[in-house]
């Protein structure tokens, strides 16, 4: 339905409407999220529209008590009888040549005598024109140096003036290039790294739990709270609690844990599951993720109030409606909760099909939890190795589940339960550290990695009490260590005792004539 009445824009006193050079451009007009109606059901506000000559669609979403809501819309059209507009690129690169297009439009029925002005970087040109309908100019622009180009295209007709002033950013030519490396140093060793001469930033940490805490902060500070993100935040908060207990420190986030538990309990759908937002219709994987977080909270002594019977009803009723591959996760949940379910037919059916590495690993973990035999021989055949010697499974992909991170997490759990060697497990753990940049890729991935690795990382940390690093003949014992050094071609690092992580990076260098480099983009 349309809005009741047309919004009106007011002009300051003494200013002829439209008699100005326009320079405030954007693709939205206003946003008023906190309006409240008066006793007559009306709300008012003053808005200044941008200078774009265009149509503006206005939408009002309203909510009231008793779950009442509504939507209304209207259209506001900017209009001027005589106007000058200029179309420019959004940006230029140093050395670019391009054209901007200026257009003068006369919507009146008269032929008008005007003065057209073009100003580029202070260079001004004026000409007299007779405009009946329209006139088009092509303006040559040359980006001689990085910074910006200032352009003005305007007209004047007696006391009336219109036009646009635009600033085009000019970026420096080239590609910013930076190099870096993360090295995990679990044992006493000496390494030499070949480097280009120049400045180098070195960062070393002595406690792997500090890396975990940094990741926990990243998840906790994520700005949104869908049910998946709430469950992920709950899981990392519980991990933070375990680290605090290990370090004999006070855990200060109990109230936040309780709030998340309350919110997730309230968000359970009437069908027993959880969807993306609030009480939306349940999705299988989100339901399993939320319930797992709530169960972890119970183990840590927190009270939960969700409908557990509803969860089982949701999983059991939806299980057989899923494709075979998607039945693995809910069936695994039922098995680990001692719910009688026959997994052998599912295994026999799927193992004959063309499964991805991720699905094969999921199926193997299901059989392991059910204490049933499964084929293990392929695990080593499908294992990959990074250039740094770390182990992983699967392929790097944007899929939420079927990717190298999630596949390797399952392989880690499988091998750990099969009593794999500490060396093999260490190489897998190092893969996750190698794959981490400023953080892992999403909240679900971060929470899954932290929960899987944390028990072993805590045990590992408990066995080491001293860290010593020798770097360029300097012995370092206080961590984290962060410094910038000058190198001439190589860097030798000697590590005694335990140091979980050393990273180096070079400052960003602008390559003005970059060469093709496929190494970083092709596997």
Coordinates of C-alpha atoms in Angstrom, one line a residue:
X1 CA 0.0 0.0 0.0
X2 CA 1.2 3.6 -0.6
X3 CA 2.3 5.9 2.2
X4 CA -0.3 8.4 3.2
X5 CA 1.0 11.6 1.6
X6 CA 4.2 12.6 -0.2
X7 CA 7.3 13.4 1.8
X8 CA 8.3 17.0 1.5
X9 CA 11.9 18.3 1.4
X10 CA 12.5 21.8 2.9
X11 CA 15.0 24.4 1.6
X12 CA 16.9 26.9 3.7
X13 CA 15.7 30.4 3.6
X14 CA 17.2 32.7 0.9
X15 CA 18.2 29.8 -1.3
X16 CA 16.5 29.3 -4.7
X17 CA 15.5 25.6 -5.0
X18 CA 18.0 23.8 -7.0
X19 CA 20.3 26.8 -7.3
X20 CA 23.5 25.1 -6.3
X21 CA 26.3 22.8 -7.4
X22 CA 25.5 19.3 -6.4
X23 CA 28.2 17.2 -4.7
X24 CA 26.5 14.9 -2.1
X25 CA 25.9 11.7 -4.0
X26 CA 24.9 8.3 -2.6
X27 CA 22.6 5.4 -3.4
X28 CA 20.4 5.7 -0.2
X29 CA 18.4 8.6 1.1
X30 CA 17.8 8.0 4.7
X31 CA 17.4 5.3 7.4
X32 CA 15.2 5.9 10.5
X33 CA 14.9 2.7 12.5
X34 CA 13.7 4.2 15.8
X35 CA 10.5 6.0 15.0
X36 CA 7.5 5.8 17.3
X37 CA 4.1 7.0 16.4
X38 CA 2.2 9.6 18.5
X39 CA -1.3 9.1 19.9
X40 CA -2.8 9.8 16.5
X41 CA -0.6 7.0 15.0
X42 CA 1.6 9.4 13.1
X43 CA 5.4 9.7 13.0
X44 CA 7.4 12.6 11.5
X45 CA 11.0 13.3 10.8
X46 CA 13.1 15.6 8.7
X47 CA 15.5 14.2 6.0
X48 CA 17.9 15.7 3.6
X49 CA 18.0 13.9 0.3
X50 CA 21.2 13.3 -1.6
X51 CA 21.9 15.4 -4.7
X52 CA 21.3 12.6 -7.1
X53 CA 18.6 13.4 -9.7
X54 CA 16.7 10.1 -9.6
X55 CA 13.7 8.3 -8.2
X56 CA 13.7 7.3 -4.5
X57 CA 11.7 4.4 -3.3
X58 CA 10.6 4.8 0.4
X59 CA 9.5 1.9 2.4
X60 CA 8.1 1.9 5.9
X61 CA 8.0 -1.3 8.0
X62 CA 5.8 -1.0 11.1
X63 CA 5.2 -3.2 14.1
X64 CA 2.7 -3.0 17.0
X65 CA 1.6 -5.1 19.9
X66 CA -0.1 -8.5 19.4
X67 CA 2.4 -9.3 16.6
X68 CA 0.8 -6.8 14.2
X69 CA 2.9 -5.6 11.4
X70 CA 2.6 -3.8 8.1
X71 CA 4.5 -2.4 5.1
X72 CA 3.9 0.7 3.1
X73 CA 5.8 2.3 0.2
X74 CA 5.9 5.5 -1.8
X75 CA 8.0 7.0 -4.6
X76 CA 9.8 10.4 -4.6
X77 CA 11.2 11.7 -7.9
X78 CA 13.9 14.3 -7.9
X79 CA 13.3 16.8 -10.7
X80 CA 14.8 20.0 -12.1
X81 CA 13.6 21.8 -15.2
X82 CA 17.2 22.5 -16.3
X83 CA 20.1 20.4 -15.1
X84 CA 23.7 19.5 -15.8
X85 CA 25.0 16.0 -15.0
X86 CA 28.4 14.3 -15.4
X87 CA 29.1 10.6 -15.5
X88 CA 32.6 9.6 -14.3
X89 CA 34.5 6.3 -13.5
X90 CA 34.4 5.3 -9.8
X91 CA 38.2 5.4 -9.8
X92 CA 41.3 5.6 -12.0
X93 CA 44.7 4.1 -11.9
X94 CA 47.8 6.2 -12.3
X95 CA 48.5 6.6 -16.1
X96 CA 44.9 6.1 -17.2
X97 CA 43.2 8.1 -20.0
X98 CA 39.5 8.1 -20.0
X99 CA 36.4 10.3 -20.8
X100 CA 33.8 11.7 -18.6
X101 CA 30.4 12.4 -20.2
X102 CA 28.6 15.6 -19.4
X103 CA 25.0 16.1 -20.3
X104 CA 22.7 19.2 -20.1
X105 CA 19.0 18.5 -20.2
X106 CA 16.3 21.1 -20.8
X107 CA 12.8 19.9 -19.7
X108 CA 11.1 23.3 -20.4
X109 CA 9.3 24.2 -23.6
X110 CA 11.7 27.1 -24.3
X111 CA 15.1 27.4 -26.0
X112 CA 17.4 28.7 -23.3
X113 CA 20.6 30.7 -23.4
X114 CA 23.1 29.3 -20.9
X115 CA 26.8 29.4 -20.0
X116 CA 28.4 25.9 -19.7
X117 CA 31.4 25.6 -17.4
X118 CA 33.9 22.7 -17.3
X119 CA 36.6 22.8 -14.6
X120 CA 39.2 20.0 -14.3
X121 CA 41.9 20.4 -11.7
X122 CA 41.4 24.2 -11.7
X123 CA 41.5 24.6 -15.5
X124 CA 38.3 26.4 -16.4
X125 CA 36.6 26.7 -19.8
X126 CA 33.3 28.5 -20.5
X127 CA 31.1 28.6 -23.6
X128 CA 27.7 30.0 -24.5
X129 CA 25.1 27.6 -25.6
X130 CA 21.5 27.6 -26.9
X131 CA 19.7 24.6 -25.4
X132 CA 16.4 23.3 -26.7
X133 CA 16.4 19.7 -25.5
X134 CA 19.9 18.5 -24.6
X135 CA 23.6 18.8 -25.1
X136 CA 26.4 16.3 -24.5
X137 CA 30.1 16.9 -23.8
X138 CA 33.0 14.5 -23.7
X139 CA 35.6 15.4 -21.1
X140 CA 39.1 14.0 -21.5
X141 CA 40.7 13.0 -18.2
X142 CA 44.3 11.9 -17.6
X143 CA 45.4 10.5 -14.3
X144 CA 49.0 11.7 -14.3
X145 CA 49.7 10.9 -10.6
X146 CA 48.1 9.1 -7.7
X147 CA 45.7 11.1 -5.5
X148 CA 42.5 12.3 -7.1
X149 CA 41.0 14.3 -10.0
X150 CA 38.5 17.1 -9.2
X151 CA 35.9 17.8 -11.8
X152 CA 33.1 20.3 -12.1
X153 CA 30.4 20.4 -14.8
X154 CA 27.9 23.3 -14.4
X155 CA 25.5 25.6 -16.2
X156 CA 24.2 29.1 -15.5
X157 CA 21.0 30.6 -16.9
X158 CA 20.5 34.2 -15.5
X159 CA 20.3 33.7 -11.7
X160 CA 19.7 29.9 -12.0
X161 CA 22.7 27.6 -11.6
X162 CA 23.1 23.8 -11.6
X163 CA 25.8 21.3 -12.0
X164 CA 27.8 18.5 -10.3
X165 CA 31.2 18.5 -8.6
X166 CA 32.9 15.1 -8.6
X167 CA 36.1 13.8 -7.1
X168 CA 37.6 10.7 -8.7
X169 CA 40.2 8.8 -6.7
X170 CA 43.4 7.9 -8.5
X171 CA 45.2 4.8 -7.2
X172 CA 48.9 4.1 -7.6
X173 CA 49.7 1.8 -10.4
X174 CA 50.8 -1.7 -9.5
X175 CA 49.9 -4.6 -7.2
X176 CA 50.6 -4.7 -3.5
X177 CA 52.6 -7.9 -2.7
X178 CA 53.4 -9.3 0.7
X179 CA 55.1 -12.6 1.7
X180 CA 55.0 -14.5 4.9
X181 CA 55.3 -17.8 6.6
X182 CA 54.0 -19.6 9.7
X183 CA 56.3 -22.3 11.1
X184 CA 55.3 -24.6 14.0
X185 CA 58.3 -25.6 16.1
X186 CA 57.3 -28.5 18.3
X187 CA 60.8 -29.9 19.0
X188 CA 64.3 -28.7 19.5
X189 CA 65.5 -27.7 16.1
X190 CA 67.5 -25.2 14.0
X191 CA 65.9 -23.9 10.8
X192 CA 67.2 -21.5 8.1
X193 CA 64.7 -19.6 5.9
X194 CA 65.8 -18.1 2.6
X195 CA 64.6 -14.5 2.3
X196 CA 65.0 -11.5 0.1
X197 CA 67.1 -8.8 1.7
X198 CA 65.1 -6.1 3.5
X199 CA 62.9 -5.5 6.5
X200 CA 61.2 -8.4 8.1
X201 CA 58.6 -8.6 10.9
X202 CA 58.9 -11.6 13.2
X203 CA 56.3 -12.7 15.7
X204 CA 56.7 -15.7 18.0
X205 CA 54.4 -17.2 20.6
X206 CA 55.4 -19.6 23.3
X207 CA 51.9 -20.7 24.3
X208 CA 49.6 -22.2 21.7
X209 CA 46.6 -21.4 24.0
X210 CA 47.2 -17.7 23.3
X211 CA 46.5 -18.4 19.6
X212 CA 43.3 -20.2 20.7
X213 CA 42.2 -17.3 22.9
X214 CA 42.8 -14.9 20.0
X215 CA 40.5 -17.0 17.9
X216 CA 37.9 -17.2 20.7
X217 CA 37.9 -13.4 20.9
X218 CA 37.3 -13.2 17.1
X219 CA 34.2 -15.5 17.4
X220 CA 32.9 -13.7 20.5
X221 CA 33.1 -10.3 18.8
X222 CA 31.4 -11.5 15.6
X223 CA 28.6 -8.9 15.2
X224 CA 25.6 -11.2 14.3
X225 CA 23.7 -13.7 16.3
X226 CA 21.9 -16.3 14.1
X227 CA 21.4 -19.6 15.8
X228 CA 24.6 -21.1 14.3
X229 CA 26.6 -18.1 15.5
X230 CA 25.1 -18.2 19.0
X231 CA 25.9 -21.9 19.2
X232 CA 29.5 -21.3 18.0
X233 CA 29.9 -18.5 20.5
X234 CA 28.6 -20.7 23.3
X235 CA 31.2 -23.4 22.3
X236 CA 34.1 -21.1 22.3
X237 CA 33.1 -19.5 25.6
X238 CA 33.1 -23.0 27.1
X239 CA 36.5 -23.5 25.6
X240 CA 37.6 -20.2 27.2
X241 CA 36.3 -21.5 30.5
X242 CA 38.5 -24.7 30.2
X243 CA 41.6 -22.6 29.5
X244 CA 40.9 -20.4 32.5
X245 CA 40.5 -23.4 34.7
X246 CA 43.8 -24.9 33.3
X247 CA 45.6 -21.6 34.0
X248 CA 43.9 -21.3 37.4
X249 CA 42.3 -18.0 36.3
X250 CA 38.8 -16.7 37.0
X251 CA 36.3 -17.2 34.1
X252 CA 34.4 -13.9 33.8
X253 CA 31.9 -14.8 31.0
X254 CA 29.4 -17.0 32.9
X255 CA 26.6 -14.5 32.5
X256 CA 27.1 -14.3 28.8
X257 CA 27.0 -18.1 28.6
X258 CA 23.7 -18.1 30.5
X259 CA 22.2 -15.5 28.2
X260 CA 23.2 -17.5 25.1
X261 CA 21.7 -20.7 26.6
X262 CA 18.5 -18.8 27.3
X263 CA 18.3 -17.3 23.8
X264 CA 18.9 -20.6 22.1
X265 CA 16.3 -22.3 24.3
X266 CA 13.8 -19.6 23.3
X267 CA 14.7 -20.0 19.7
X268 CA 13.8 -23.7 19.5
X269 CA 11.1 -24.2 16.8
X270 CA 7.9 -26.0 17.7
X271 CA 9.0 -28.9 15.5
X272 CA 11.9 -29.5 17.9
X273 CA 14.7 -28.1 15.7
X274 CA 16.5 -24.8 15.1
X275 CA 16.7 -22.8 11.9
X276 CA 18.9 -19.9 10.9
X277 CA 17.2 -17.1 12.8
X278 CA 15.0 -17.0 15.9
X279 CA 12.2 -19.6 15.8
X280 CA 12.5 -20.3 12.1
X281 CA 11.7 -23.8 10.7
X282 CA 14.3 -26.3 11.8
X283 CA 17.3 -27.4 9.7
X284 CA 19.1 -30.6 10.5
X285 CA 22.7 -29.4 10.7
X286 CA 21.9 -26.2 12.7
X287 CA 19.9 -28.3 15.1
X288 CA 22.7 -30.7 15.7
X289 CA 25.2 -27.8 16.1
X290 CA 23.0 -26.0 18.7
X291 CA 22.2 -29.2 20.7
X292 CA 25.9 -30.0 20.8
X293 CA 26.7 -26.6 22.2
X294 CA 23.9 -26.9 24.8
X295 CA 25.1 -30.4 25.8
X296 CA 28.7 -29.1 26.2
X297 CA 27.2 -26.4 28.5
X298 CA 25.5 -29.0 30.6
X299 CA 28.7 -30.9 31.0
X300 CA 30.3 -27.7 32.3
X301 CA 27.6 -27.4 35.0
X302 CA 25.2 -24.9 33.3
X303 CA 21.5 -25.5 33.4
X304 CA 19.6 -25.8 30.0
X305 CA 15.9 -25.7 29.5
X306 CA 15.3 -26.8 25.9
X307 CA 12.9 -29.5 24.7
X308 CA 15.1 -32.6 24.4
X309 CA 12.3 -34.9 23.4
X310 CA 11.4 -32.5 20.7
X311 CA 14.9 -32.7 19.4
X312 CA 14.7 -36.5 19.1
X313 CA 11.3 -36.3 17.4
X314 CA 12.7 -33.7 14.9
X315 CA 15.7 -35.9 14.1
X316 CA 13.9 -39.2 13.9
X317 CA 11.0 -37.9 11.8
X318 CA 13.3 -36.0 9.4
X319 CA 16.0 -38.7 9.1
X320 CA 14.5 -40.9 6.4
X321 CA 13.4 -37.9 4.3
X322 CA 17.0 -36.9 3.8
X323 CA 19.3 -38.1 0.9
X324 CA 21.5 -40.9 2.1
X325 CA 24.6 -38.8 2.5
X326 CA 22.8 -36.3 4.7
X327 CA 21.6 -39.1 7.0
X328 CA 25.1 -39.6 8.4
X329 CA 25.1 -36.7 10.8
X330 CA 21.7 -37.2 12.5
X331 CA 22.4 -40.9 12.6
X332 CA 25.7 -40.3 14.3
X333 CA 23.9 -38.2 16.9
X334 CA 21.4 -41.0 17.6
X335 CA 24.2 -43.5 17.9
X336 CA 26.2 -41.4 20.4
X337 CA 23.1 -40.9 22.5
X338 CA 22.4 -44.6 22.7
X339 CA 19.3 -44.5 20.5
X340 CA 18.9 -47.8 18.7
X341 CA 19.5 -47.4 15.0
X342 CA 20.9 -49.7 12.4
X343 CA 23.8 -48.0 10.6
X344 CA 25.1 -50.9 8.6
X345 CA 22.6 -50.7 5.7
X346 CA 23.5 -47.0 5.3
X347 CA 27.2 -47.8 5.3
X348 CA 26.8 -50.7 2.8
X349 CA 24.8 -48.5 0.4
X350 CA 27.0 -45.4 0.5
X351 CA 30.4 -47.1 0.4
X352 CA 29.6 -48.4 -3.1
X353 CA 28.9 -44.9 -4.4
X354 CA 31.2 -42.1 -5.6
X355 CA 31.8 -40.3 -2.3
X356 CA 33.8 -37.2 -1.7
X357 CA 36.7 -37.5 0.8
X358 CA 34.5 -35.6 3.3
X359 CA 31.6 -38.0 3.0
X360 CA 33.9 -41.0 3.3
X361 CA 35.4 -39.6 6.5
X362 CA 31.9 -38.8 7.9
X363 CA 30.8 -42.4 7.1
X364 CA 33.9 -43.8 8.8
X365 CA 33.4 -41.8 11.9
X366 CA 29.8 -43.0 12.1
X367 CA 31.0 -46.6 12.0
X368 CA 33.7 -45.9 14.6
X369 CA 31.1 -44.4 17.0
X370 CA 28.9 -47.4 16.4
X371 CA 31.9 -49.7 17.2
X372 CA 31.5 -51.4 13.8
X373 CA 34.3 -52.4 11.4
X374 CA 35.0 -50.0 8.5
X375 CA 37.7 -49.7 5.8
X376 CA 40.7 -47.7 7.1
X377 CA 43.2 -48.5 4.4
X378 CA 42.2 -45.5 2.2
X379 CA 43.0 -42.9 4.9
X380 CA 46.7 -42.8 4.1
X381 CA 46.0 -42.9 0.4
X382 CA 43.9 -39.7 0.5
X383 CA 46.2 -37.9 2.9
X384 CA 47.8 -34.7 1.4
X385 CA 50.9 -32.8 2.5
X386 CA 51.5 -29.1 2.5
X387 CA 54.8 -27.6 1.4
X388 CA 55.6 -27.3 5.1
X389 CA 55.1 -31.0 5.7
X390 CA 51.7 -30.8 7.4
X391 CA 48.9 -33.3 6.8
X392 CA 45.4 -32.7 5.6
X393 CA 42.5 -34.4 3.8
X394 CA 40.0 -33.1 1.2
X395 CA 40.2 -30.1 -1.1
X396 CA 40.1 -26.4 -0.3
X397 CA 36.5 -25.3 -1.2
X398 CA 34.0 -22.7 -0.1
X399 CA 31.4 -25.3 0.9
X400 CA 30.5 -25.1 4.6
X401 CA 31.2 -28.8 5.2
X402 CA 32.9 -30.4 2.2
X403 CA 36.3 -28.7 2.5
X404 CA 39.8 -29.4 3.6
X405 CA 39.3 -27.9 7.1
X406 CA 36.2 -29.9 8.0
X407 CA 37.5 -33.1 6.4
X408 CA 40.8 -32.9 8.3
X409 CA 39.0 -32.4 11.6
X410 CA 37.2 -35.7 11.1
X411 CA 40.4 -37.4 10.0
X412 CA 42.1 -36.1 13.2
X413 CA 39.3 -37.5 15.4
X414 CA 39.4 -40.8 13.6
X415 CA 43.2 -41.2 13.9
X416 CA 43.3 -40.1 17.5
X417 CA 40.7 -42.7 18.4
X418 CA 42.8 -45.2 16.4
X419 CA 45.8 -44.3 18.5
X420 CA 47.8 -42.6 15.8
X421 CA 51.3 -41.5 16.6
X422 CA 51.9 -38.1 18.3
X423 CA 54.0 -37.1 15.3
X424 CA 51.2 -37.6 12.9
X425 CA 48.7 -35.8 15.1
X426 CA 51.1 -32.9 15.5
X427 CA 51.4 -32.6 11.7
X428 CA 47.6 -32.4 11.4
X429 CA 47.4 -29.8 14.2
X430 CA 50.0 -27.8 12.4
X431 CA 47.9 -27.8 9.3
X432 CA 45.2 -25.8 11.1
X433 CA 47.7 -23.3 12.4
X434 CA 49.2 -23.0 8.9
X435 CA 45.7 -22.5 7.4
X436 CA 44.8 -19.7 9.9
X437 CA 45.5 -16.1 8.8
X438 CA 44.1 -13.5 11.1
X439 CA 41.4 -16.1 12.0
X440 CA 39.7 -19.1 10.5
X441 CA 37.1 -18.6 7.9
X442 CA 33.8 -18.5 9.8
X443 CA 32.4 -19.0 13.3
X444 CA 31.2 -22.6 12.7
X445 CA 34.7 -23.6 11.5
X446 CA 36.5 -21.8 14.3
X447 CA 34.3 -23.4 17.0
X448 CA 34.7 -26.9 15.5
X449 CA 38.5 -26.6 15.3
X450 CA 38.8 -25.2 18.9
X451 CA 36.6 -27.9 20.3
X452 CA 38.4 -30.7 18.5
X453 CA 42.0 -29.6 19.3
X454 CA 41.7 -28.0 22.7
X455 CA 42.1 -31.1 24.9
X456 CA 45.3 -32.1 23.2
X457 CA 46.6 -28.5 23.2
X458 CA 46.0 -28.2 26.9
X459 CA 47.8 -31.5 27.5
X460 CA 50.7 -30.4 25.2
X461 CA 51.1 -27.1 27.0
X462 CA 51.0 -28.8 30.4
X463 CA 54.2 -30.8 29.5
X464 CA 56.3 -27.7 28.8
X465 CA 57.4 -25.1 31.2
X466 CA 60.2 -23.2 29.4
X467 CA 60.6 -21.7 25.9
X468 CA 63.8 -20.3 24.5
X469 CA 64.4 -19.0 21.0
X470 CA 67.7 -17.8 19.5
X471 CA 67.2 -15.4 16.6
X472 CA 70.1 -13.6 14.9
X473 CA 72.4 -14.4 17.9
X474 CA 69.9 -13.1 20.4
X475 CA 68.2 -15.3 23.0
X476 CA 64.5 -14.7 23.6
X477 CA 62.7 -15.9 26.7
X478 CA 59.8 -13.5 26.9
X479 CA 56.8 -14.1 24.7
X480 CA 54.9 -13.2 22.7
X481 CA 57.8 -11.7 20.8
X482 CA 57.2 -9.1 18.1
X483 CA 60.0 -7.3 16.3
X484 CA 61.2 -5.9 12.9
X485 CA 64.7 -6.9 11.7
X486 CA 66.9 -6.3 8.7
X487 CA 67.9 -9.5 6.8
X488 CA 70.5 -9.9 4.1
X489 CA 69.2 -13.1 2.5
X490 CA 68.5 -15.7 5.1
X491 CA 67.3 -16.1 8.7
X492 CA 68.5 -18.8 11.1
X493 CA 66.3 -19.7 14.1
X494 CA 67.3 -22.0 16.9
X495 CA 64.6 -23.2 19.2
X496 CA 65.1 -24.9 22.5
X497 CA 62.3 -26.5 24.5
X498 CA 58.9 -25.7 23.1
X499 CA 57.7 -23.0 20.8
X500 CA 54.4 -23.7 19.0
X501 CA 54.5 -20.9 16.5
X502 CA 56.9 -18.6 14.7
X503 CA 55.7 -16.4 11.9
X504 CA 57.4 -13.8 9.7
X505 CA 56.1 -11.4 7.1
X506 CA 57.5 -8.7 4.9
X507 CA 56.0 -5.2 4.6
X508 CA 53.7 -4.7 1.6
X509 CA 55.7 -3.8 -1.5
X510 CA 54.1 -2.1 -4.5
X511 CA 55.1 -3.9 -7.7
X512 CA 54.6 -1.3 -10.5
X513 CA 55.3 -3.9 -13.2
X514 CA 54.0 -7.1 -11.6
X515 CA 54.8 -10.4 -13.4
X516 CA 52.4 -13.3 -13.7
X517 CA 52.6 -15.5 -10.7
X518 CA 50.4 -18.6 -10.6
X519 CA 52.1 -20.2 -7.7
X520 CA 49.8 -18.7 -5.1
X521 CA 46.6 -19.3 -6.9
X522 CA 47.0 -22.8 -8.4
X523 CA 47.4 -26.0 -6.5

